[in-house]
CSV table of C-alpha atoms in Angstrom, one decimal:
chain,number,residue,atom,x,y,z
A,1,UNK,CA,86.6,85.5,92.6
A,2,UNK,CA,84.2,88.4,93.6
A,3,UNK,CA,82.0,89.8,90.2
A,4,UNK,CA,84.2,93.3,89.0
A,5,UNK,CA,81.4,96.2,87.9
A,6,UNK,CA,82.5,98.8,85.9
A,7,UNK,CA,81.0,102.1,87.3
A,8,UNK,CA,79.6,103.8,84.2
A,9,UNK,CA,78.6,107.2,83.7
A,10,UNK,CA,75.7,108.2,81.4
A,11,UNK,CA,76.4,112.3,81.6
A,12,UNK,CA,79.0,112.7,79.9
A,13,UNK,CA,78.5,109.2,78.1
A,14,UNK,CA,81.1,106.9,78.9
A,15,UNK,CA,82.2,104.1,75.9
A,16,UNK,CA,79.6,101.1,75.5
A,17,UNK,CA,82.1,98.7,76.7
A,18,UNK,CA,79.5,95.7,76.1
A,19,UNK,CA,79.5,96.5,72.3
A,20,UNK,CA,83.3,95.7,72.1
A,21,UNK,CA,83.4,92.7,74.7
A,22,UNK,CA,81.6,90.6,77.6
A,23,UNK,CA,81.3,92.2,81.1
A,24,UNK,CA,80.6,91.3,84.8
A,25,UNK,CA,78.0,94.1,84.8
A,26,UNK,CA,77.9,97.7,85.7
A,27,UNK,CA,77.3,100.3,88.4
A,28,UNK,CA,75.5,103.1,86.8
A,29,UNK,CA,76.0,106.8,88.6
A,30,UNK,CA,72.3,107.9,89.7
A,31,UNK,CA,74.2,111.7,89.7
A,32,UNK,CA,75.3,111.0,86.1
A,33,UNK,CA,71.5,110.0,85.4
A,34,UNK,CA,70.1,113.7,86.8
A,35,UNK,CA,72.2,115.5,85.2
A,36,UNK,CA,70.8,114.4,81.7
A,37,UNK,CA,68.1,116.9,82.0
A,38,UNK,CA,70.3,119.9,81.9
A,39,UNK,CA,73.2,118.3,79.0
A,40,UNK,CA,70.6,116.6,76.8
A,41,UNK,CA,67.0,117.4,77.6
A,42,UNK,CA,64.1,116.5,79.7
A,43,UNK,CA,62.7,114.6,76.5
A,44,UNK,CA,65.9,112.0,76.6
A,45,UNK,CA,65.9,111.6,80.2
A,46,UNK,CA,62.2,110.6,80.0
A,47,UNK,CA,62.6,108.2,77.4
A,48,UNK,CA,65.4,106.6,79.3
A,49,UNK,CA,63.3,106.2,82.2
A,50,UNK,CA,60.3,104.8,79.9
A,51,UNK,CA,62.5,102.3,78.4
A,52,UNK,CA,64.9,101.2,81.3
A,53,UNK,CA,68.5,101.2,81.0
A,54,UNK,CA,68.8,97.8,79.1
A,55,UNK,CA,66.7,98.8,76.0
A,56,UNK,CA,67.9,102.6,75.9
A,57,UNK,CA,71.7,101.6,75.6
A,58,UNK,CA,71.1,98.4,73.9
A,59,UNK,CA,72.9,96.6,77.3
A,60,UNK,CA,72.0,92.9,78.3
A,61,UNK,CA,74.0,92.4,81.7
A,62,UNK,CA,74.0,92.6,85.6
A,63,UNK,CA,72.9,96.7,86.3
A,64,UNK,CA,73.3,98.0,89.6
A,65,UNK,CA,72.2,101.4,90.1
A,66,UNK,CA,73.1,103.6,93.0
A,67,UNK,CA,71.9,106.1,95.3
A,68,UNK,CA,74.1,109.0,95.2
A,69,UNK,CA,72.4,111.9,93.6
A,70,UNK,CA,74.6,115.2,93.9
A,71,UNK,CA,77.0,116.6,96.1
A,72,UNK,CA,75.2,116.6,99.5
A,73,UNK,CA,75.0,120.5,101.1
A,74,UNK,CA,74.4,121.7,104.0
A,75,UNK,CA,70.6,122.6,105.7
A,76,UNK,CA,70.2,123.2,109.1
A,77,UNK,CA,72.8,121.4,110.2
A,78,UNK,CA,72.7,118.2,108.2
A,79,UNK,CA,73.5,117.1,104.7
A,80,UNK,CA,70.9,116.4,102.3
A,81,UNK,CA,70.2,115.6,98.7
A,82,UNK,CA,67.2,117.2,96.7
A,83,UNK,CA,65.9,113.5,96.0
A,84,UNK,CA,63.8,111.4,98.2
A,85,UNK,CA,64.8,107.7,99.3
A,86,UNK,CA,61.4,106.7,97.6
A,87,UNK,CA,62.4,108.7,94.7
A,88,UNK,CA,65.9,107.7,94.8
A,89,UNK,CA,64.3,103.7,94.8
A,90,UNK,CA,61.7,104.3,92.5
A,91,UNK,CA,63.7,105.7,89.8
A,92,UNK,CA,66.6,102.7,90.2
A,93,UNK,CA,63.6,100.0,89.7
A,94,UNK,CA,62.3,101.9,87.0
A,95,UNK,CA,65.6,101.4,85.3
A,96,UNK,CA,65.8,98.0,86.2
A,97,UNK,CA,68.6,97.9,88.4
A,98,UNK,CA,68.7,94.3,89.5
A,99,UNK,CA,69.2,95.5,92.9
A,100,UNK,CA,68.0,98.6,94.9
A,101,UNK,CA,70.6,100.6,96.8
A,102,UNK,CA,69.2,102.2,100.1
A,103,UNK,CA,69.9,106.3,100.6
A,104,UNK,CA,73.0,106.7,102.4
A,105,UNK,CA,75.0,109.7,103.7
A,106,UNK,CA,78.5,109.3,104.1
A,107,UNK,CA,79.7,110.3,107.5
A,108,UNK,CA,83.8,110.2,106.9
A,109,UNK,CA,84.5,113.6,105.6
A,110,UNK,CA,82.0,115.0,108.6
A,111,UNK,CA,84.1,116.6,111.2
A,112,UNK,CA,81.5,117.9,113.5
A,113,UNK,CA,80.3,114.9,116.0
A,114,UNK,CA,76.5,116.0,116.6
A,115,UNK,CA,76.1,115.9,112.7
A,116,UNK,CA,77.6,112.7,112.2
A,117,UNK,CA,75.8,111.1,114.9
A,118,UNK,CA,72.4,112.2,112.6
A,119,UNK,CA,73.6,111.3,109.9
A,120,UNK,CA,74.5,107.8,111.2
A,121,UNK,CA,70.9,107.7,112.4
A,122,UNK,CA,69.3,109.0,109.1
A,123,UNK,CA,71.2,105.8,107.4
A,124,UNK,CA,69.7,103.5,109.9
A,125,UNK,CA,66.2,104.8,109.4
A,126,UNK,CA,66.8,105.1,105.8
A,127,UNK,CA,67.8,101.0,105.8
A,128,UNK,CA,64.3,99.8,107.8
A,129,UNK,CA,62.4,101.9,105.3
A,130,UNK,CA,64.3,100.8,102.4
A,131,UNK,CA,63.8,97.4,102.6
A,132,UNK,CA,60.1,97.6,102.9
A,133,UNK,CA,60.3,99.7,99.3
A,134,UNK,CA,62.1,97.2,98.0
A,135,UNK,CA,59.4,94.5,99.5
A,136,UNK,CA,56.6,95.8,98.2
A,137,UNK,CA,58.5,96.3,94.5
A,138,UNK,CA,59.7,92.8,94.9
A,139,UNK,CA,63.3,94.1,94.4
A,140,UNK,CA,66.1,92.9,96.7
A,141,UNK,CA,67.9,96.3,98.1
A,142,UNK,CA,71.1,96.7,99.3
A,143,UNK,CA,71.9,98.6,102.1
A,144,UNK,CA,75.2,100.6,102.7
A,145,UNK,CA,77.3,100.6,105.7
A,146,UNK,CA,78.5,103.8,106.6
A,147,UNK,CA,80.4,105.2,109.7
A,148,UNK,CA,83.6,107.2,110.7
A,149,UNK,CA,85.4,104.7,112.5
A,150,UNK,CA,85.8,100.6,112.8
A,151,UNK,CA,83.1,100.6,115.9
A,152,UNK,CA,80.5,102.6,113.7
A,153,UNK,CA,81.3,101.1,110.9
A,154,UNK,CA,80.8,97.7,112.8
A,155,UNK,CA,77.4,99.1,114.8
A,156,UNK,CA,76.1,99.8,111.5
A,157,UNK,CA,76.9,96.3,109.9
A,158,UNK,CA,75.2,94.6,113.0
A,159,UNK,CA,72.1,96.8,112.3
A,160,UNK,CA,71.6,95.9,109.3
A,161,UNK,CA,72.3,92.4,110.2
A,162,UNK,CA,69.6,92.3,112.2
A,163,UNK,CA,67.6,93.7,109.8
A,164,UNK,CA,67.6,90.3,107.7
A,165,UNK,CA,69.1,92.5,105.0
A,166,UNK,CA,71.0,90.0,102.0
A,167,UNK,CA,72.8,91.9,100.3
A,168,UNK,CA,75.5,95.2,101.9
A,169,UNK,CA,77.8,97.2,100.5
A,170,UNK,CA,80.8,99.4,102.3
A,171,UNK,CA,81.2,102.8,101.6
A,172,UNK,CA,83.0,106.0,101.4
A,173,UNK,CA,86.4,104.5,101.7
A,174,UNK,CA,87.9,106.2,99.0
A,175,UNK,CA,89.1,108.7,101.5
A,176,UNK,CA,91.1,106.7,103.6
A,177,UNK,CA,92.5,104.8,99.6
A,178,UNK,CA,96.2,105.4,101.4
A,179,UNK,CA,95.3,103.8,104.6
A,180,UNK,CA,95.5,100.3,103.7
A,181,UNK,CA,95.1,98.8,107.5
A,182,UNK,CA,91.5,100.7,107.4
A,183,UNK,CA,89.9,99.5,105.4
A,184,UNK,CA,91.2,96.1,105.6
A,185,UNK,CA,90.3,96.2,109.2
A,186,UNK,CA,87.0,97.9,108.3
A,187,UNK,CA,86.0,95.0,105.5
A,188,UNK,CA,87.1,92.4,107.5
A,189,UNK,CA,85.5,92.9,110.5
A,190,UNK,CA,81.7,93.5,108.3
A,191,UNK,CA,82.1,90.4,107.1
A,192,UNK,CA,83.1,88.9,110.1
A,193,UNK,CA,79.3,90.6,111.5
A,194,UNK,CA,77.8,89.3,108.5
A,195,UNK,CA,79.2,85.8,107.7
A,196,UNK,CA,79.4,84.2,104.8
A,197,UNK,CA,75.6,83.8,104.0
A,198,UNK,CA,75.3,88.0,102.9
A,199,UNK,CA,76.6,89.1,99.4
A,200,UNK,CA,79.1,92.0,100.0
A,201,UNK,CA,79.7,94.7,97.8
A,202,UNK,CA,82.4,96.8,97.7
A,203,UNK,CA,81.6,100.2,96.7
A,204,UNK,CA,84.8,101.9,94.9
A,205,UNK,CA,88.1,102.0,96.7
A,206,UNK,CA,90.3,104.1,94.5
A,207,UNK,CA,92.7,101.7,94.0
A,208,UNK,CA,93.6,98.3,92.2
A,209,UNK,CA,96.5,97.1,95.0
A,210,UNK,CA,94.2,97.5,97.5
A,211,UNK,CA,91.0,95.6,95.7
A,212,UNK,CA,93.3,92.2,95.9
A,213,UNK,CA,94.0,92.6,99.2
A,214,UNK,CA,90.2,92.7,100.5
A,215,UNK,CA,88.6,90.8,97.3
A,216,UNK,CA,88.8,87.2,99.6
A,217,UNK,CA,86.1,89.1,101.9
A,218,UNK,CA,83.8,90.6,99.1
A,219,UNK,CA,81.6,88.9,96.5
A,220,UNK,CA,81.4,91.6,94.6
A,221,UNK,CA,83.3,95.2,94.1
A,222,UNK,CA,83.1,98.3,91.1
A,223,UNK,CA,85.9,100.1,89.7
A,224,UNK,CA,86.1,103.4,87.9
A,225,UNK,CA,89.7,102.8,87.2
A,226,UNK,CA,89.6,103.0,83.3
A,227,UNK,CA,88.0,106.4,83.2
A,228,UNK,CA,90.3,107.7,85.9
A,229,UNK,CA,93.6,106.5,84.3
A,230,UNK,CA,92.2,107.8,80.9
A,231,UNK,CA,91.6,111.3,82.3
A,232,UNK,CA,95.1,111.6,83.6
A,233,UNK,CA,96.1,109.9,79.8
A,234,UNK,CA,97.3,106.7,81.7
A,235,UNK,CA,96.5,103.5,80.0
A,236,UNK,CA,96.9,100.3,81.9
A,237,UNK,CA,98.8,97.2,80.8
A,238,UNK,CA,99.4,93.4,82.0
A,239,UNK,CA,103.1,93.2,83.3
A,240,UNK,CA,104.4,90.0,85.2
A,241,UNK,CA,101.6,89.5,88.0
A,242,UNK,CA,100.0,93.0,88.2
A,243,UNK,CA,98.5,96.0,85.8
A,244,UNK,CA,100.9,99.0,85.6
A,245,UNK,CA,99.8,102.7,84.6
A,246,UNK,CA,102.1,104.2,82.1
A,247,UNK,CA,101.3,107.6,80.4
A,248,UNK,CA,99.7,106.7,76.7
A,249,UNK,CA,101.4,109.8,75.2
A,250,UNK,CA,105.0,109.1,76.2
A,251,UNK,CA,107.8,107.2,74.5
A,252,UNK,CA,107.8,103.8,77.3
A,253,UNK,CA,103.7,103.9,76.5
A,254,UNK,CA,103.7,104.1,73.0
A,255,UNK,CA,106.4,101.3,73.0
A,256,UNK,CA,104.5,99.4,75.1
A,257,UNK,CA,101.2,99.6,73.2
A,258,UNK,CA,103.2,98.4,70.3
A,259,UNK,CA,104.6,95.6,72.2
A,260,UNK,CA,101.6,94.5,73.1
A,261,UNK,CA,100.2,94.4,69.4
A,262,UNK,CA,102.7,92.7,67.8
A,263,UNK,CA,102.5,89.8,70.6
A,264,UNK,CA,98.8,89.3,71.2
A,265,UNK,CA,96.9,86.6,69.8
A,266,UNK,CA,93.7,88.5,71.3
A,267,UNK,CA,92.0,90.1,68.3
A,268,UNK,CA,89.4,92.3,70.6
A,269,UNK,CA,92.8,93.6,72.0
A,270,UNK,CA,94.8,94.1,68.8
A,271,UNK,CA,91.4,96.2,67.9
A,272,UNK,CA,91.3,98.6,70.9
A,273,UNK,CA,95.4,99.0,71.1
A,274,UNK,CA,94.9,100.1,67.2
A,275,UNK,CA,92.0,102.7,68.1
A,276,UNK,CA,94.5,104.2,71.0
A,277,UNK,CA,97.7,104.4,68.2
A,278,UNK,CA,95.2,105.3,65.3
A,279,UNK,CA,93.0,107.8,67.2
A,280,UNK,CA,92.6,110.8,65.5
A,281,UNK,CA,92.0,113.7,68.1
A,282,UNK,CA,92.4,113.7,71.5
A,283,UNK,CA,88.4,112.9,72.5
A,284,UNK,CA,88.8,110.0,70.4
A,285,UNK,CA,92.2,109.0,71.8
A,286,UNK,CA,90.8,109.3,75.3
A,287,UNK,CA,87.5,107.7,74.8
A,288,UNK,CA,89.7,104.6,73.1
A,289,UNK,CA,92.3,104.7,76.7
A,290,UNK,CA,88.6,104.0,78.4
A,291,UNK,CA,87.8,101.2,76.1
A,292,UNK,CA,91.1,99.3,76.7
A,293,UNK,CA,92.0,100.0,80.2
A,294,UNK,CA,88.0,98.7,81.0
A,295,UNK,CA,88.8,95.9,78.5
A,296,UNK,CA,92.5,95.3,80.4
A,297,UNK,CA,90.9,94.9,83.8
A,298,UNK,CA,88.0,92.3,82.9
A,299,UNK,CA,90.0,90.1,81.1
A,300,UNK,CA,92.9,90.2,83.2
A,301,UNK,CA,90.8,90.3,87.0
A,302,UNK,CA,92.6,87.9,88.2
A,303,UNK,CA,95.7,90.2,88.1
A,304,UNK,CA,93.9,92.4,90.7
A,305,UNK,CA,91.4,90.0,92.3
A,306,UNK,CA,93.3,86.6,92.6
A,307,UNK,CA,92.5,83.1,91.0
């Protein structure tokens, strides 16, 4: 069963899952990290960045960082972030992500063909030089396959193949969340370039029926799920063989919370269900949805991943 990261956000501060129960590990947002500077001060960001991650937030499991920085915009043609790949590297090893994850600029939402074509170079160049960064740190880095179609996807797989990189993730998917037979087609055939011998990481897909239909072909994948639902006051909940979404403010929720308390034998989930009925504004109801919906899909992974 692949490892399931919980992407976590640092600006605005997302819930401490690991203080309430185990996890496979976390993807932290390198965007959510930058924007500390302006919300809480230079001072805390620098202290986070003296300490690492793992002392600052008191957090003892797998860390990935990644690479995306900000919205990209536009300059002379090409997309661009305001962050170097050496910076962008530096600053995840500083933090002690356990892996690196190389610069990439997603190509999928590019319409204009010159510009993609760059772009698909700039992630190639970006790969080489990444992983003599990571060499010379003595960090593993993972490089991200990017591309606009299954052949470019696949060219860039085979490049990075060659490369003798380990470890690969897929990205920018999310758009193409309601096209099933894409990204099926597009995971499948990277690991079919890659074999078995590469760990695979599946970067976000934006949705949990889709993750068990590509978690055979991935070792590992992150979700942002329980922040998601939360925002839209959804809170997810075992039923039969999958997770349903049912809105936490209406009657069927409520019931169903209060189901699931009466019948649970689980005492870290008779805690969090309380916290959701108990909670006593709506920033503490929400932050509560977070806790259990995160809570929801580690214990019940299986639900989503397969045995």
């Amino acid at each position: 069963m692949p490892r399931l990261y919980l992407t976590w956000f640092i600006e605005p501060e997302d819930p401490h899952y690991w203080d309430f129960f185990s996890i496979d590990g976390l993807v932290v947002s390198m965007k959510s990290i930058m924007n500390m500077r302006q919300h809480r001060g230079v001072h805390r960001l620098t202290r986070l960045l003296s300490e690492g991650f793992r002392r600052f937030y008191g957090y003892n499991g797998p860390l990935i960082v990644d690479s995306m920085t900000q919205p990209l915009h536009a300059v002379g043609g090409l997309q661009v972030s305001h962050l170097s790949q050496a910076q962008v590297l530096y600053t995840q090893y500083v933090l002690g992500s356990d892996i690196l994850v190389h610069r990439d600029y997603p190509i999928l939402h590019v319409k204009d063909h010159e510009v993609r074509v760059k772009l698909f170079s700039r992630n190639l160049i970006n790969a080489e030089a990444a992983l003599r960064f990571g060499e010379s740190l003595g960090r593993e880095v993972m490089l991200v396959v990017q591309g606009w179609n299954l052949d470019t996807y696949v060219k860039c797989a085979q490049y990075y193949r060659d490369l003798g990189a380990r470890y690969i993730g897929v990205g920018s998917l999310v758009p193409h969340k309601g096209d099933a037979s894409f990204i099926i087609n597009v995971v499948r055939a990277v690991r079919d370039v890659l074999g078995g011998r590469v760990h695979l990481h599946l970067f976000g897909v934006g949705s949990l029926n889709m993750l068990r239909e590509v978690a055979s072909l991935v070792d590992s994948v992150d979700v942002s799920t329980p922040a998601i639902a939360a925002g839209k006051k959804e809170v997810l909940i075992p039923s039969g063989n999958g997770i349903i979404r049912v809105k936490v403010n209406s009657m069927s929720g409520i019931s169903m919370l209060k189901e699931r308390l009466e019948s649970t034998n689980d005492s870290i989930e008779s805690l969090l269900i309380g916290r959701i009925l108990n909670a006593e504004s709506l920033k503490e109801e929400n932050r509560s949805v977070m806790l259990y919906n995160a809570y929801v899909l580690t214990r019940h992974k299986a639900l989503i991943l397969g045995s």
